[in-house]
PDB file of C-alpha atoms in Angstrom:
ATOM      1  CA  UNK A 291     -99.535  12.114  41.791  1.00 66.00           C
ATOM      2  CA  UNK A 292     -99.632  10.949  38.840  1.00 73.00           C
ATOM      3  CA  UNK A 293     -99.763  12.476  35.043  1.00 69.00           C
ATOM      4  CA  UNK A 294    -100.283  11.091  31.971  1.00 77.00           C
ATOM      5  CA  UNK A 295     -98.381  12.105  28.242  1.00 76.00           C
ATOM      6  CA  UNK A 296    -100.386  12.015  25.290  1.00 82.00           C
ATOM      7  CA  UNK A 297     -98.362  13.764  22.517  1.00 83.00           C
ATOM      8  CA  UNK A 298     -99.297  13.949  19.027  1.00 89.00           C
ATOM      9  CA  UNK A 299     -97.152  12.300  16.314  1.00 90.00           C
ATOM     10  CA  UNK A 300     -94.979  15.269  15.736  1.00 90.00           C
ATOM     11  CA  UNK A 301     -94.351  15.845  19.447  1.00 88.00           C
ATOM     12  CA  UNK A 302     -93.524  12.200  19.740  1.00 87.00           C
ATOM     13  CA  UNK A 303     -91.003  11.888  17.078  1.00 89.00           C
ATOM     14  CA  UNK A 304     -89.923  15.142  19.237  1.00 88.00           C
ATOM     15  CA  UNK A 305     -89.756  13.027  22.018  1.00 86.00           C
ATOM     16  CA  UNK A 306     -88.382  10.331  21.215  1.00 87.00           C
ATOM     17  CA  UNK A 307     -85.079  12.649  19.401  1.00 87.00           C
ATOM     18  CA  UNK A 308     -84.464  14.097  22.441  1.00 87.00           C
ATOM     19  CA  UNK A 309     -84.505  10.889  24.023  1.00 85.00           C
ATOM     20  CA  UNK A 310     -81.878   9.197  21.984  1.00 85.00           C
ATOM     21  CA  UNK A 311     -79.462  12.467  22.282  1.00 87.00           C
ATOM     22  CA  UNK A 312     -80.419  12.639  26.753  1.00 86.00           C
ATOM     23  CA  UNK A 313     -79.182   8.939  26.290  1.00 88.00           C
ATOM     24  CA  UNK A 314     -76.065   9.448  24.893  1.00 86.00           C
ATOM     25  CA  UNK A 315     -74.694  11.950  26.641  1.00 85.00           C
ATOM     26  CA  UNK A 316     -75.438  10.001  29.661  1.00 86.00           C
ATOM     27  CA  UNK A 317     -74.132   6.742  28.316  1.00 83.00           C
ATOM     28  CA  UNK A 318     -71.051   9.024  27.056  1.00 83.00           C
ATOM     29  CA  UNK A 319     -70.713  10.767  31.004  1.00 83.00           C
ATOM     30  CA  UNK A 320     -70.440   7.539  32.082  1.00 83.00           C
ATOM     31  CA  UNK A 321     -68.287   6.059  29.936  1.00 82.00           C
ATOM     32  CA  UNK A 322     -66.012   9.402  31.128  1.00 80.00           C
ATOM     33  CA  UNK A 323     -66.326   8.318  34.636  1.00 78.00           C
ATOM     34  CA  UNK A 324     -65.543   4.859  34.510  1.00 75.00           C
ATOM     35  CA  UNK A 325     -61.837   5.985  33.156  1.00 73.00           C
ATOM     36  CA  UNK A 326     -61.922   8.846  36.512  1.00 73.00           C
ATOM     37  CA  UNK A 327     -59.363   8.152  38.790  1.00 72.00           C
ATOM     38  CA  UNK A 328     -57.908  10.499  42.261  1.00 73.00           C
ATOM     39  CA  UNK A 329     -54.402  11.597  41.393  1.00 70.00           C
ATOM     40  CA  UNK A 330     -54.928  10.690  37.506  1.00 65.00           C
ATOM     41  CA  UNK A 331     -52.918  13.700  35.236  1.00 63.00           C
ATOM     42  CA  UNK A 332     -55.035  16.143  33.694  1.00 59.00           C
ATOM     43  CA  UNK A 333     -52.671  15.400  30.519  1.00 67.00           C
ATOM     44  CA  UNK A 334     -55.094  14.989  27.550  1.00 61.00           C
ATOM     45  CA  UNK A 335     -54.730  10.514  26.704  1.00 66.00           C
ATOM     46  CA  UNK A 336     -55.443   9.275  23.572  1.00 71.00           C
ATOM     47  CA  UNK A 337     -57.419   9.794  20.712  1.00 72.00           C
ATOM     48  CA  UNK A 338     -57.253  13.385  21.041  1.00 74.00           C
ATOM     49  CA  UNK A 339     -57.930  14.486  17.789  1.00 74.00           C
ATOM     50  CA  UNK A 340     -60.791  12.513  17.146  1.00 74.00           C
ATOM     51  CA  UNK A 341     -62.442  13.413  20.306  1.00 76.00           C
ATOM     52  CA  UNK A 342     -62.009  16.663  19.288  1.00 78.00           C
ATOM     53  CA  UNK A 343     -64.100  16.153  15.758  1.00 76.00           C
ATOM     54  CA  UNK A 344     -66.430  14.309  17.933  1.00 75.00           C
ATOM     55  CA  UNK A 345     -66.830  17.714  20.730  1.00 77.00           C
ATOM     56  CA  UNK A 346     -66.778  20.340  18.147  1.00 78.00           C
ATOM     57  CA  UNK A 347     -70.315  17.896  16.101  1.00 75.00           C
ATOM     58  CA  UNK A 348     -71.446  17.926  19.354  1.00 74.00           C
ATOM     59  CA  UNK A 349     -71.232  21.273  19.021  1.00 75.00           C
ATOM     60  CA  UNK A 350     -72.379  22.455  16.775  1.00 71.00           C
ATOM     61  CA  UNK A 351     -76.393  19.891  16.638  1.00 71.00           C
ATOM     62  CA  UNK A 352     -76.431  21.762  19.095  1.00 76.00           C
ATOM     63  CA  UNK A 353     -77.791  24.605  17.591  1.00 72.00           C
ATOM     64  CA  UNK A 354     -79.374  22.998  14.674  1.00 73.00           C
ATOM     65  CA  UNK A 355     -81.514  21.563  18.090  1.00 79.00           C
ATOM     66  CA  UNK A 356     -81.754  25.307  18.893  1.00 80.00           C
ATOM     67  CA  UNK A 357     -83.196  26.651  15.982  1.00 80.00           C
ATOM     68  CA  UNK A 358     -85.590  23.890  15.348  1.00 83.00           C
ATOM     69  CA  UNK A 359     -86.891  23.890  19.229  1.00 85.00           C
ATOM     70  CA  UNK A 360     -87.523  28.078  18.183  1.00 84.00           C
ATOM     71  CA  UNK A 361     -89.172  26.319  15.453  1.00 85.00           C
ATOM     72  CA  UNK A 362     -91.667  24.199  16.650  1.00 87.00           C
ATOM     73  CA  UNK A 363     -92.507  26.530  19.768  1.00 86.00           C
ATOM     74  CA  UNK A 364     -92.865  29.977  17.763  1.00 84.00           C
ATOM     75  CA  UNK A 365     -93.918  28.784  13.868  1.00 84.00           C
ATOM     76  CA  UNK A 366     -93.759  30.929  11.286  1.00 81.00           C
ATOM     77  CA  UNK A 367     -91.370  33.432  13.480  1.00 78.00           C
ATOM     78  CA  UNK A 368     -87.992  32.782  14.060  1.00 77.00           C
ATOM     79  CA  UNK A 369     -85.748  34.360  10.684  1.00 75.00           C
ATOM     80  CA  UNK A 370     -82.203  33.094  10.340  1.00 75.00           C
ATOM     81  CA  UNK A 371     -79.547  36.230   9.161  1.00 76.00           C
ATOM     82  CA  UNK A 372     -76.661  35.508   7.445  1.00 79.00           C
ATOM     83  CA  UNK A 373     -74.413  36.996   9.965  1.00 80.00           C
ATOM     84  CA  UNK A 374     -71.341  37.240   7.994  1.00 83.00           C
ATOM     85  CA  UNK A 375     -69.893  40.520   8.686  1.00 85.00           C
ATOM     86  CA  UNK A 376     -72.328  42.095  11.216  1.00 87.00           C
ATOM     87  CA  UNK A 377     -69.857  42.930  13.180  1.00 87.00           C
ATOM     88  CA  UNK A 378     -68.393  45.138  10.199  1.00 90.00           C
ATOM     89  CA  UNK A 379     -71.487  46.888   9.582  1.00 90.00           C
ATOM     90  CA  UNK A 380     -72.032  50.329  11.872  1.00 92.00           C
ATOM     91  CA  UNK A 381     -75.100  49.511  13.559  1.00 90.00           C
ATOM     92  CA  UNK A 382     -75.827  54.231  12.656  1.00 91.00           C
ATOM     93  CA  UNK A 383     -74.485  54.477   9.968  1.00 91.00           C
ATOM     94  CA  UNK A 384     -74.759  51.721   8.208  1.00 89.00           C
ATOM     95  CA  UNK A 385     -71.212  51.679   6.491  1.00 91.00           C
ATOM     96  CA  UNK A 386     -69.320  48.579   6.518  1.00 90.00           C
ATOM     97  CA  UNK A 387     -65.188  48.316   7.487  1.00 92.00           C
ATOM     98  CA  UNK A 388     -63.353  45.998   8.225  1.00 91.00           C
ATOM     99  CA  UNK A 389     -61.088  48.681   9.779  1.00 94.00           C
ATOM    100  CA  UNK A 390     -64.304  49.095  11.881  1.00 92.00           C
ATOM    101  CA  UNK A 391     -63.549  46.630  14.111  1.00 91.00           C
ATOM    102  CA  UNK A 392     -60.638  47.692  15.669  1.00 89.00           C
ATOM    103  CA  UNK A 393     -60.033  44.903  18.356  1.00 88.00           C
ATOM    104  CA  UNK A 394     -62.157  42.199  19.862  1.00 85.00           C
ATOM    105  CA  UNK A 395     -64.583  44.298  22.019  1.00 89.00           C
ATOM    106  CA  UNK A 396     -64.217  48.132  20.864  1.00 93.00           C
ATOM    107  CA  UNK A 397     -66.162  49.124  16.999  1.00 94.00           C
ATOM    108  CA  UNK A 398     -64.963  52.516  16.452  1.00 95.00           C
ATOM    109  CA  UNK A 399     -66.773  53.212  12.297  1.00 95.00           C
ATOM    110  CA  UNK A 400     -64.492  55.082   9.966  1.00 94.00           C
ATOM    111  CA  UNK A 401     -67.103  57.099   8.580  1.00 94.00           C
ATOM    112  CA  UNK A 402     -69.217  58.126  11.038  1.00 94.00           C
ATOM    113  CA  UNK A 403     -67.300  57.621  14.136  1.00 94.00           C
ATOM    114  CA  UNK A 404     -70.174  56.095  16.724  1.00 94.00           C
ATOM    115  CA  UNK A 405     -68.681  53.961  18.816  1.00 94.00           C
ATOM    116  CA  UNK A 406     -69.589  50.534  20.685  1.00 93.00           C
ATOM    117  CA  UNK A 407     -68.449  46.643  22.289  1.00 92.00           C
ATOM    118  CA  UNK A 408     -67.977  44.772  19.029  1.00 91.00           C
ATOM    119  CA  UNK A 409     -70.637  42.125  19.533  1.00 89.00           C
ATOM    120  CA  UNK A 410     -72.597  45.237  21.032  1.00 91.00           C
ATOM    121  CA  UNK A 411     -72.812  46.305  17.794  1.00 91.00           C
ATOM    122  CA  UNK A 412     -72.933  42.646  15.725  1.00 89.00           C
ATOM    123  CA  UNK A 413     -76.238  41.866  17.557  1.00 87.00           C
ATOM    124  CA  UNK A 414     -77.625  44.983  16.504  1.00 89.00           C
ATOM    125  CA  UNK A 415     -77.118  44.288  13.139  1.00 86.00           C
ATOM    126  CA  UNK A 416     -77.899  40.986  13.587  1.00 83.00           C
ATOM    127  CA  UNK A 417     -81.603  41.617  15.295  1.00 81.00           C
ATOM    128  CA  UNK A 418     -82.407  44.569  12.683  1.00 80.00           C
ATOM    129  CA  UNK A 419     -81.749  41.739   9.886  1.00 74.00           C
ATOM    130  CA  UNK A 420     -78.649  43.384   7.952  1.00 67.00           C
ATOM    131  CA  UNK A 421     -76.840  41.111   5.821  1.00 60.00           C
ATOM    132  CA  UNK A 422     -73.632  41.865   3.321  1.00 55.00           C
ATOM    133  CA  UNK A 423     -73.784  40.594  -0.467  1.00 50.00           C
ATOM    134  CA  UNK A 424     -70.715  39.256  -1.924  1.00 45.00           C
ATOM    135  CA  UNK A 425     -70.038  42.135  -2.965  1.00 49.00           C
ATOM    136  CA  UNK A 426     -69.622  44.142   0.329  1.00 51.00           C
ATOM    137  CA  UNK A 427     -72.411  46.073  -0.741  1.00 53.00           C
ATOM    138  CA  UNK A 428     -75.304  46.409   2.843  1.00 54.00           C
ATOM    139  CA  UNK A 429     -78.676  45.365   2.165  1.00 53.00           C
ATOM    140  CA  UNK A 430     -81.170  46.706   4.425  1.00 50.00           C
ATOM    141  CA  UNK A 431     -83.796  44.386   5.777  1.00 49.00           C
ATOM    142  CA  UNK A 432     -86.880  44.057   3.547  1.00 46.00           C
ATOM    143  CA  UNK A 433     -89.320  41.819   3.116  1.00 43.00           C
ATOM    144  CA  UNK A 434     -91.812  40.496   5.503  1.00 42.00           C
ATOM    145  CA  UNK A 435     -90.983  39.962   9.258  1.00 45.00           C
ATOM    146  CA  UNK A 436     -92.641  37.292  11.798  1.00 47.00           C
ATOM    147  CA  UNK A 437     -92.563  39.198  15.109  1.00 49.00           C
ATOM    148  CA  UNK A 438     -95.734  39.999  17.759  1.00 53.00           C
ATOM    149  CA  UNK A 439     -98.519  42.129  16.354  1.00 52.00           C
ATOM    150  CA  UNK A 440     -98.682  46.409  18.416  1.00 55.00           C
ATOM    151  CA  UNK A 441    -101.064  48.079  18.731  1.00 60.00           C
ATOM    152  CA  UNK A 442    -101.776  50.548  15.846  1.00 61.00           C
ATOM    153  CA  UNK A 443    -101.025  54.268  16.712  1.00 62.00           C
ATOM    154  CA  UNK A 444    -103.665  56.395  16.641  1.00 61.00           C
ATOM    155  CA  UNK A 445    -102.936  60.350  16.084  1.00 58.00           C
ATOM    156  CA  UNK A 446    -105.358  62.327  18.145  1.00 52.00           C
TER     157      UNK A 446
END
């Protein structure tokens, strides 16, 4: 079977960008493979600092592409939330304190005693759209939220 793709101009531009990125990754892999030899030491090599900067920029660009693709697939339904302090806010009561984050994995609220895995607590705050102002005050989610339509509840 054969298929013909007839993209719109916007889709064509997105495909060209995607192919350019795939070509870059392919060429980088080919280049790295040329330097590999059996029994080669695992020492970092030369230009380590420059390579680390390149890796960081590639990594950072990946998240931007993910957001762009999500916005293309679900226009008007992607909401960007500032994640600052979400790991210090109690999802149960909204109290914000750095001391509540006991370790990388443990969150225990100093106000209400709620305990949870720290990353799960932060994810719940992000999902709820909670953010903290520069002064440290919790701002509850507000304004229009683009979500899937929900069936209306009827009394009776």
